[in-house]
XYZ file of C-alpha atoms in Angstrom:
194
model
C 0.188 -0.014 0.234
C 2.223 2.860 -1.436
C -0.673 4.943 -3.596
C -2.975 6.673 -2.275
C -5.766 8.762 -4.482
C -6.455 12.105 -2.970
C -10.334 12.726 -4.198
C -9.408 16.940 -4.885
C -9.393 19.353 -7.793
C -7.929 21.448 -5.817
C -4.358 21.575 -6.623
C -2.999 24.275 -4.000
C -4.837 20.872 -1.577
C -2.559 18.453 -3.478
C 0.509 20.611 -3.505
C 0.216 21.398 0.474
C -0.231 17.314 1.307
C 2.586 16.580 -1.424
C 4.519 18.951 0.837
C 3.843 17.164 4.196
C 4.023 13.348 2.952
C 6.990 13.700 0.536
C 8.344 10.199 -0.585
C 6.557 8.520 1.747
C 3.640 7.832 -0.178
C 2.593 8.083 -3.560
C -0.416 10.596 -3.815
C -2.200 10.685 -6.845
C -4.571 13.541 -7.351
C -8.224 13.073 -9.583
C -6.292 14.844 -13.098
C -3.276 12.321 -12.694
C -5.924 9.172 -12.076
C -7.469 10.408 -14.786
C -10.929 11.452 -13.035
C -12.906 14.121 -14.474
C -15.566 15.085 -11.940
C -16.891 17.561 -9.361
C -17.901 15.680 -6.376
C -20.436 17.836 -4.314
C -20.455 18.700 -1.352
C -24.166 18.981 0.123
C -23.817 18.659 3.618
C -23.546 20.343 6.964
C -20.361 19.672 8.452
C -16.839 18.756 7.461
C -17.111 15.261 8.192
C -19.634 13.985 5.780
C -18.590 16.223 2.810
C -15.067 14.695 3.415
C -16.817 10.833 3.771
C -18.549 11.499 0.426
C -15.645 12.522 -1.478
C -13.744 9.050 -0.412
C -16.868 7.354 -0.801
C -17.347 8.768 -4.542
C -13.773 7.952 -5.645
C -13.301 4.517 -3.453
C -17.120 3.163 -5.298
C -15.132 4.893 -8.640
C -12.383 3.053 -8.769
C -11.835 0.506 -5.579
C -8.218 1.928 -5.130
C -7.656 3.658 -1.342
C -8.113 6.763 -1.608
C -8.123 10.202 0.819
C -10.121 13.091 0.390
C -10.243 16.346 3.242
C -13.125 18.869 3.706
C -11.562 22.053 5.101
C -13.491 25.361 6.754
C -12.536 29.077 8.309
C -14.469 29.024 11.900
C -14.971 32.910 12.734
C -16.147 32.848 16.496
C -18.317 36.272 16.115
C -19.840 35.115 13.080
C -21.249 32.075 14.247
C -18.404 29.467 12.784
C -19.409 31.231 9.661
C -18.501 30.509 7.008
C -17.752 26.934 8.578
C -18.515 24.106 5.560
C -19.918 26.966 2.938
C -16.735 28.078 3.144
C -15.214 27.496 -0.697
C -19.365 29.047 -1.365
C -19.601 31.781 1.079
C -20.216 34.534 -1.724
C -21.818 31.948 -3.943
C -21.720 29.042 -6.034
C -18.732 30.140 -8.446
C -15.753 29.037 -5.715
C -14.815 33.182 -5.984
C -11.798 33.076 -3.117
C -11.933 37.003 -3.958
C -15.367 37.053 -2.870
C -15.107 34.881 -0.075
C -12.648 36.775 2.002
C -14.244 40.304 1.063
C -17.811 38.720 2.425
C -15.671 37.982 5.609
C -14.097 41.013 5.951
C -17.114 42.852 5.204
C -19.330 41.131 7.742
C -16.490 41.262 10.544
C -16.483 45.428 9.819
C -16.630 46.570 13.233
C -15.839 44.075 15.343
C -13.623 43.096 18.385
C -13.708 39.626 18.588
C -11.669 38.625 15.713
C -10.925 35.067 16.936
C -10.920 32.240 14.370
C -9.719 29.031 13.068
C -9.064 26.749 10.424
C -10.633 23.052 10.845
C -9.575 20.709 8.092
C -11.252 16.854 8.213
C -9.136 14.044 6.437
C -11.526 11.115 5.234
C -9.235 7.854 4.548
C -10.717 4.587 3.024
C -8.122 1.818 3.301
C -9.047 -1.458 1.901
C -12.282 -0.609 2.335
C -12.494 0.858 5.865
C -13.236 4.321 6.612
C -11.095 6.438 9.033
C -11.038 10.079 9.857
C -8.110 12.523 11.171
C -8.555 16.447 11.931
C -6.254 18.915 12.399
C -7.016 22.772 13.791
C -5.113 26.014 13.500
C -6.365 28.485 15.926
C -5.764 32.567 14.988
C -7.481 35.463 14.094
C -9.231 37.651 11.065
C -6.973 40.733 9.511
C -8.895 43.955 8.974
C -7.559 43.855 5.582
C -6.376 40.942 3.383
C -2.635 40.989 3.102
C -0.035 38.666 1.211
C -1.026 36.539 -2.434
C 0.527 33.785 -1.505
C -1.863 30.357 -0.404
C -5.517 30.592 -1.644
C -9.048 30.934 0.210
C -8.772 32.923 2.956
C -4.916 32.701 3.844
C -4.483 36.811 3.225
C -6.908 37.424 6.033
C -5.586 34.928 8.421
C -2.752 35.292 11.160
C -2.132 31.638 13.031
C -1.599 32.092 16.723
C 2.537 32.143 17.543
C 2.981 34.351 14.046
C 2.943 37.479 13.057
C 1.529 37.698 9.675
C -1.016 36.311 7.595
C -0.520 33.186 5.762
C -0.991 35.054 2.677
C 2.519 36.688 3.523
C 4.284 32.477 3.957
C 5.810 30.317 1.694
C 4.511 26.608 2.294
C 6.986 25.783 4.146
C 6.380 28.660 6.900
C 2.645 27.923 6.632
C 3.206 24.370 7.185
C 4.224 25.409 10.675
C 1.188 26.372 11.895
C -1.073 24.829 9.370
C -4.823 22.542 10.244
C -3.761 20.404 6.900
C -0.044 20.000 7.918
C -2.176 18.915 11.322
C -4.343 16.410 9.695
C -2.086 15.453 7.737
C 0.604 13.697 10.139
C -2.100 12.155 11.675
C -3.151 9.878 8.362
C 0.718 9.464 7.899
C 1.534 8.420 11.707
C -1.861 5.842 10.891
C -0.675 4.410 7.949
C 2.731 4.017 9.386
C 1.093 2.018 12.129
C -1.280 0.105 9.874
C -0.886 -3.669 9.523
C 1.765 -3.925 11.820
């Protein structure tokens, strides 16, 4: 077991996951696997969406696979955008529109506390497993930086002085929710079957 299909069409996520996994396992994106589908994310939790994505690809291929779903949870917005993070400003998945909507809703708000939460769903030999990574931080007053994707330019992780948007991928991995979830996945895979 050294190959895993990653059930995503988001190349940014593929790059981030591969930067953590390195050469320990071969991660194959949907595009690399020749799978051209958009998997719906209709549910109200990250967990359900992540499972649906991995189940869809497992049923299609019969191959070991994993997926992830990530949400930005802002305390002052009662956890929004949360599971709707990718479509917060509409179904077009407009990253700029999404973060502008968060900044607009946060205007004048003093409690800027937020967190990124990633749920990874793994299907290995037909069995399902889940892993979670959380990065606590805060929302900035304005977008800063052009690195990363999504809400990275408006999120400063705890312990850092600048946004994910101002960090290299290696710097982001010092704090990243996605890295934390992926490390749990890796730890599980390294112990699996022992």
